[in-house]
GROMACS .gro file of N, CA and C in nm:
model
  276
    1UNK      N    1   0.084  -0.118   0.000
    1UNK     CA    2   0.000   0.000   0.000
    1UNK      C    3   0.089   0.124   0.000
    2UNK      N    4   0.061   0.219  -0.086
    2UNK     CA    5   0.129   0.330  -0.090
    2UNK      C    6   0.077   0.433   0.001
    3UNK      N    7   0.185   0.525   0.023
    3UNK     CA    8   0.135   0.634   0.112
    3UNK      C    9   0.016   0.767   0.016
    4UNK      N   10  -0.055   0.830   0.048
    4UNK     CA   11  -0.138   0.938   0.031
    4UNK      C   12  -0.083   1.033   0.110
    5UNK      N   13  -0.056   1.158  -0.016
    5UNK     CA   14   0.003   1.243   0.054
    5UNK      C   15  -0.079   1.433   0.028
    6UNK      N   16  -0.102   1.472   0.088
    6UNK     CA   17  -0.187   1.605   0.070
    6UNK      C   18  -0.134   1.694   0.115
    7UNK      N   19  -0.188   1.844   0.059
    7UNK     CA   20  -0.118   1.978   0.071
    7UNK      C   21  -0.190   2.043   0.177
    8UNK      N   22  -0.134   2.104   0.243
    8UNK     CA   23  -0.241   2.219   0.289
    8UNK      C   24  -0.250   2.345   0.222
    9UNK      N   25  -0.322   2.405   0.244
    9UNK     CA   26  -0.393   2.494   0.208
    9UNK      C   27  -0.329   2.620   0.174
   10UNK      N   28  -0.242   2.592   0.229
   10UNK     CA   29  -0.116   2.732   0.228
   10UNK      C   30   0.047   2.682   0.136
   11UNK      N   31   0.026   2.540   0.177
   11UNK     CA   32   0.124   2.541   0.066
   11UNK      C   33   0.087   2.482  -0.046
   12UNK      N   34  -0.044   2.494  -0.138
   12UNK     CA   35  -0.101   2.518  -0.231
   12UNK      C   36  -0.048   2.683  -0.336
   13UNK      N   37  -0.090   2.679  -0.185
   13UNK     CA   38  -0.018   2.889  -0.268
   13UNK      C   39   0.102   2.896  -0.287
   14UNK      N   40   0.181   2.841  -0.196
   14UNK     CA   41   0.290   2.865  -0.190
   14UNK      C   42   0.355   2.818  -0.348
   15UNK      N   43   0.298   2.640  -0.373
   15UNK     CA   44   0.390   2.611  -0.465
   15UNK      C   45   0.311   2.689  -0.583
   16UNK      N   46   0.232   2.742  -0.612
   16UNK     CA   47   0.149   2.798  -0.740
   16UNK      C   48   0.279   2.934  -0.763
   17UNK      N   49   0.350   2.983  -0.663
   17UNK     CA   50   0.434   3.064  -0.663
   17UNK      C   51   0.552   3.056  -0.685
   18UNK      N   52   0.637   2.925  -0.684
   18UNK     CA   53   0.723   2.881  -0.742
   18UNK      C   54   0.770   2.896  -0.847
   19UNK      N   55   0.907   2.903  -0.895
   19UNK     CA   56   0.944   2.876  -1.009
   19UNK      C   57   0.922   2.700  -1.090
   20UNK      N   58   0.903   2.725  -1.212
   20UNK     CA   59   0.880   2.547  -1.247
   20UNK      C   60   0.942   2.461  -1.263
   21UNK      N   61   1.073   2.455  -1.219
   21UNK     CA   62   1.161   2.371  -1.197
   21UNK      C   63   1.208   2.305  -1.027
   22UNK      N   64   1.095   2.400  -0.986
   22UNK     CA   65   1.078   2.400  -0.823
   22UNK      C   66   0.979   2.320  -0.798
   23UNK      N   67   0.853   2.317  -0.916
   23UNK     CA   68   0.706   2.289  -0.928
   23UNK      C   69   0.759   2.113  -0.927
   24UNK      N   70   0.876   2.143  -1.041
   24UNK     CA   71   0.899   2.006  -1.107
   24UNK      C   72   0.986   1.888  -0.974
   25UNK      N   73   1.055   1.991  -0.895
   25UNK     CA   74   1.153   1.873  -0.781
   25UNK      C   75   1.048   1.856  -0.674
   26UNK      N   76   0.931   1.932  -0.632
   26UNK     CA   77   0.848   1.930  -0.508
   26UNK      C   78   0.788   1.766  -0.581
   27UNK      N   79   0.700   1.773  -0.708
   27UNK     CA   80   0.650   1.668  -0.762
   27UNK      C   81   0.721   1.557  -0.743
   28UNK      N   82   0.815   1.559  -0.814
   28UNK     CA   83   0.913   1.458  -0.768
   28UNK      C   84   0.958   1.378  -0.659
   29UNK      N   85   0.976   1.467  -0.548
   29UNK     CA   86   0.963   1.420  -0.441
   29UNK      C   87   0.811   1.363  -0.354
   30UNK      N   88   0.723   1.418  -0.387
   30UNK     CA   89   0.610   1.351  -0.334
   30UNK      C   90   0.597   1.237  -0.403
   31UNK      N   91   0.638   1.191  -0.532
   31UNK     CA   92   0.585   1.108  -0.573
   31UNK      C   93   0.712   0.938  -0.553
   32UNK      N   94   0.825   1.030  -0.419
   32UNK     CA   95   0.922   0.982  -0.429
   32UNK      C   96   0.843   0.895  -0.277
   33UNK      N   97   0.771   0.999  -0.204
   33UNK     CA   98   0.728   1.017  -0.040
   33UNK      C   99   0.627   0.844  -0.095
   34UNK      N  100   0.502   0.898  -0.172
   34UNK     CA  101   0.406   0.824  -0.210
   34UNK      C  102   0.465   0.683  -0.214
   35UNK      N  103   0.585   0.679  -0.266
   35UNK     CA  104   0.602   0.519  -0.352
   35UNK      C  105   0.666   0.449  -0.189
   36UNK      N  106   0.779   0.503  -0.125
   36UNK     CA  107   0.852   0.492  -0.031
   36UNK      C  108   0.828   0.511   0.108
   37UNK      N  109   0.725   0.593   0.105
   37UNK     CA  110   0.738   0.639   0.229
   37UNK      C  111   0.773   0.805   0.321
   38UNK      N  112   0.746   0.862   0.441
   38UNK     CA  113   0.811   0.988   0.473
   38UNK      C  114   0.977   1.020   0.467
   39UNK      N  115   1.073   0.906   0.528
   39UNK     CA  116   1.197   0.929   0.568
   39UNK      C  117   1.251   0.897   0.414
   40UNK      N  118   1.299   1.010   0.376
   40UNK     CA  119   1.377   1.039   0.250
   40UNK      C  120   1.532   1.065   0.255
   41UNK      N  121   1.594   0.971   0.325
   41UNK     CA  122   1.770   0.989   0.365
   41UNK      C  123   1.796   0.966   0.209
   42UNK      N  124   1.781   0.955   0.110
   42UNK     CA  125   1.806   1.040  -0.031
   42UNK      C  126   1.804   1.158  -0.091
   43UNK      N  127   1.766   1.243  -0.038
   43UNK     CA  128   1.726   1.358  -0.052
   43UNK      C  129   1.849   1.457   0.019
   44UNK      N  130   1.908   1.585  -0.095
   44UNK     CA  131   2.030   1.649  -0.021
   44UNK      C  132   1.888   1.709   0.127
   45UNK      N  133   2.028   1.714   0.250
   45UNK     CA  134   1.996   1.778   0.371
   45UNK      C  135   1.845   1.770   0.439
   46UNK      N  136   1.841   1.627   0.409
   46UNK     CA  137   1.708   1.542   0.487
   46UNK      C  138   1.707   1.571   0.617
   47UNK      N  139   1.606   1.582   0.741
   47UNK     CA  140   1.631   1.552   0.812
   47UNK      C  141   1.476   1.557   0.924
   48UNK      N  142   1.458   1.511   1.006
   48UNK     CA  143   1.324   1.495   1.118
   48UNK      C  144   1.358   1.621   1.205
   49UNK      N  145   1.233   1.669   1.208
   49UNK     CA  146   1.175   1.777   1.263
   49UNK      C  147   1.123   1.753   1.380
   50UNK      N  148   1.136   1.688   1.479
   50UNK     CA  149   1.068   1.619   1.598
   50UNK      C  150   1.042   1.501   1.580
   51UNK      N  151   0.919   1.461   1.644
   51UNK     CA  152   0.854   1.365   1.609
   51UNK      C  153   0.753   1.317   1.524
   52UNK      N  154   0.689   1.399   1.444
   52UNK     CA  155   0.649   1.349   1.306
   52UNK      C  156   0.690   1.444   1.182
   53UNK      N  157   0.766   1.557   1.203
   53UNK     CA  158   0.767   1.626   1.120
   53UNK      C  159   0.947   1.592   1.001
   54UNK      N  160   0.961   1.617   0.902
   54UNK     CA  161   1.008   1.616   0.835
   54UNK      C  162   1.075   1.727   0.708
   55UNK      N  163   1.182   1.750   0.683
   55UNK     CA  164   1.234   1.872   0.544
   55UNK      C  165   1.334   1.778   0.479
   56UNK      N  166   1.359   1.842   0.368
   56UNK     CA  167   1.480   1.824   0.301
   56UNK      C  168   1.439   1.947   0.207
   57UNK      N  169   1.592   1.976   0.147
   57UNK     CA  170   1.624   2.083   0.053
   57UNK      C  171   1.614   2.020  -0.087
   58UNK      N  172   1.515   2.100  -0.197
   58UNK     CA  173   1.466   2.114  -0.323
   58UNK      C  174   1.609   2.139  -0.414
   59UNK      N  175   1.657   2.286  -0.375
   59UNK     CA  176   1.774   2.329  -0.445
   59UNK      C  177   1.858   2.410  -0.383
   60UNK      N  178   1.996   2.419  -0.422
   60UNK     CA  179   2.060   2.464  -0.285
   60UNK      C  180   2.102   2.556  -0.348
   61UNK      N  181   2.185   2.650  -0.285
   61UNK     CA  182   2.223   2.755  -0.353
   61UNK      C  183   2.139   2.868  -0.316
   62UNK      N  184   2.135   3.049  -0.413
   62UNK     CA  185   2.061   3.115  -0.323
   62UNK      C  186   1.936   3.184  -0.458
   63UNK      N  187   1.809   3.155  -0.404
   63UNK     CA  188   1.770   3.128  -0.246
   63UNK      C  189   1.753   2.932  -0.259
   64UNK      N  190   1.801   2.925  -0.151
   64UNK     CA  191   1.786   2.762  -0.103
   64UNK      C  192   1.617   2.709  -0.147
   65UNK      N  193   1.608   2.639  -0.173
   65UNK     CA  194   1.415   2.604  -0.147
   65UNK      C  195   1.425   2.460  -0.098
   66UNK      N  196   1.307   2.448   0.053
   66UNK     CA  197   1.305   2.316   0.132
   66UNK      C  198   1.123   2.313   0.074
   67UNK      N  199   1.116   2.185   0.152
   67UNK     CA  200   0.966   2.122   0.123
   67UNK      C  201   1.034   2.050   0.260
   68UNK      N  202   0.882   2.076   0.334
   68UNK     CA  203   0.794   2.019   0.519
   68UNK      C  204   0.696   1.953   0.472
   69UNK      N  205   0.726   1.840   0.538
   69UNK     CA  206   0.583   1.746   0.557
   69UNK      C  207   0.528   1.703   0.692
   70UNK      N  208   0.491   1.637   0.694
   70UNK     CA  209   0.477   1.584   0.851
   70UNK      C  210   0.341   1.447   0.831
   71UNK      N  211   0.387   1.318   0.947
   71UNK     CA  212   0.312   1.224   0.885
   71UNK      C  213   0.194   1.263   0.999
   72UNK      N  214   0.026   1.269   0.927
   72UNK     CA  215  -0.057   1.260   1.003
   72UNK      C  216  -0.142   1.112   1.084
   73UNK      N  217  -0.091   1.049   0.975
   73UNK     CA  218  -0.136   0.898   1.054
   73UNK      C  219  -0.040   0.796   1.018
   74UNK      N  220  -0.020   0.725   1.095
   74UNK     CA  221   0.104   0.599   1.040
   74UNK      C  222   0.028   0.519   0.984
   75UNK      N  223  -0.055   0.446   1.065
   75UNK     CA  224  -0.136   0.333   1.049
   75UNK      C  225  -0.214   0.318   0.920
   76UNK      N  226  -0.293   0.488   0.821
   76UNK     CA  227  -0.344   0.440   0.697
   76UNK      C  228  -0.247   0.542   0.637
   77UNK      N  229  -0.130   0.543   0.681
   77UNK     CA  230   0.009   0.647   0.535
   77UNK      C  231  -0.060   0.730   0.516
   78UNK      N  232  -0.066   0.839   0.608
   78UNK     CA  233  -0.172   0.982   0.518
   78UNK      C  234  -0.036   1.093   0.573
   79UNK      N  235   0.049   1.162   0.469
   79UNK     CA  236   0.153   1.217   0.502
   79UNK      C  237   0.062   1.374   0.459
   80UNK      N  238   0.094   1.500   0.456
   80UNK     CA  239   0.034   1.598   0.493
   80UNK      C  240   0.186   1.735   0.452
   81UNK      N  241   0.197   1.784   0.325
   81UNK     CA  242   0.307   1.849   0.312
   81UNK      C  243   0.230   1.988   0.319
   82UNK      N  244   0.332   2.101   0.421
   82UNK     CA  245   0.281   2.177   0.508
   82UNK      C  246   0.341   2.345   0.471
   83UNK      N  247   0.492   2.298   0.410
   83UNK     CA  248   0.548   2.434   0.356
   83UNK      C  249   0.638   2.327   0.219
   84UNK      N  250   0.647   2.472   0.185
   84UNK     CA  251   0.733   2.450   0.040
   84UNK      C  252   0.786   2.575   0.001
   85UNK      N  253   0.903   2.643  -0.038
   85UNK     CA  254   0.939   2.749  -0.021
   85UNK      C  255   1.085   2.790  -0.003
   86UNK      N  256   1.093   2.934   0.035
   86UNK     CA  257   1.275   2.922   0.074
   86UNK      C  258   1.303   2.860   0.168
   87UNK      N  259   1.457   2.873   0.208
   87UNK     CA  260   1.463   2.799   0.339
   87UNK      C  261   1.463   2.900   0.449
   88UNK      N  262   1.476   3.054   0.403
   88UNK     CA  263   1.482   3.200   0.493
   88UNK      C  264   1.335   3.162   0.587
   89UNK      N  265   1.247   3.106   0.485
   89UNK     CA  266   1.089   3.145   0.555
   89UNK      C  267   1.035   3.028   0.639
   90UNK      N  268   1.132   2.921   0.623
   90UNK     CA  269   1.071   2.802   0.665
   90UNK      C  270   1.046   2.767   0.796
   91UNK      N  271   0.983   2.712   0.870
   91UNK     CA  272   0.904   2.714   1.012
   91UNK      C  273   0.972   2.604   1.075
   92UNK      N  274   1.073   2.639   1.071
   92UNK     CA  275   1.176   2.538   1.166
   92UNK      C  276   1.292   2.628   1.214
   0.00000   0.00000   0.00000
């Protein structure tokens, strides 16, 4: 069973604001989250945010851009990506 993974509401906007090569690595990676799972130790500068939360960096360089997720349920894989964006603005 694969994971299901959803945006909120804000980082809907966020990625509509992106550049499309930003559009194109966020995709990528969810569809990396979906097949695999939350913990992405593939991903440059992965790392856990507490206890369910999760980042890694999109593109490095300036400005940096990370993507936040965080898992909302283990038991039916419902992961929940929360920011997407620079790394200046990011909520960590």
């Amino acid at each position: 069973m694969s994971w299901q993974v959803e945006y909120t509401s804000k980082a809907v906007r966020q990625l509509k604001k992106l550049p499309v090569s930003i559009k194109d690595t966020i995709l990528a990676l969810v569809m990396d989250i979906e097949n695999t799972g939350p913990i992405r130790g593939d991903w440059p500068n992965f790392s856990k945010l507490g206890l369910i939360n999760y980042h890694c960096h999109l593109k490095k360089g300036k400005p940096t851009y990370v993507a936040c997720w965080r898992v909302l349920d283990k038991k039916n894989k419902i992961i929940e990506v929360y920011y997407v964006g620079t790394h200046e603005k990011a909520p960590y």
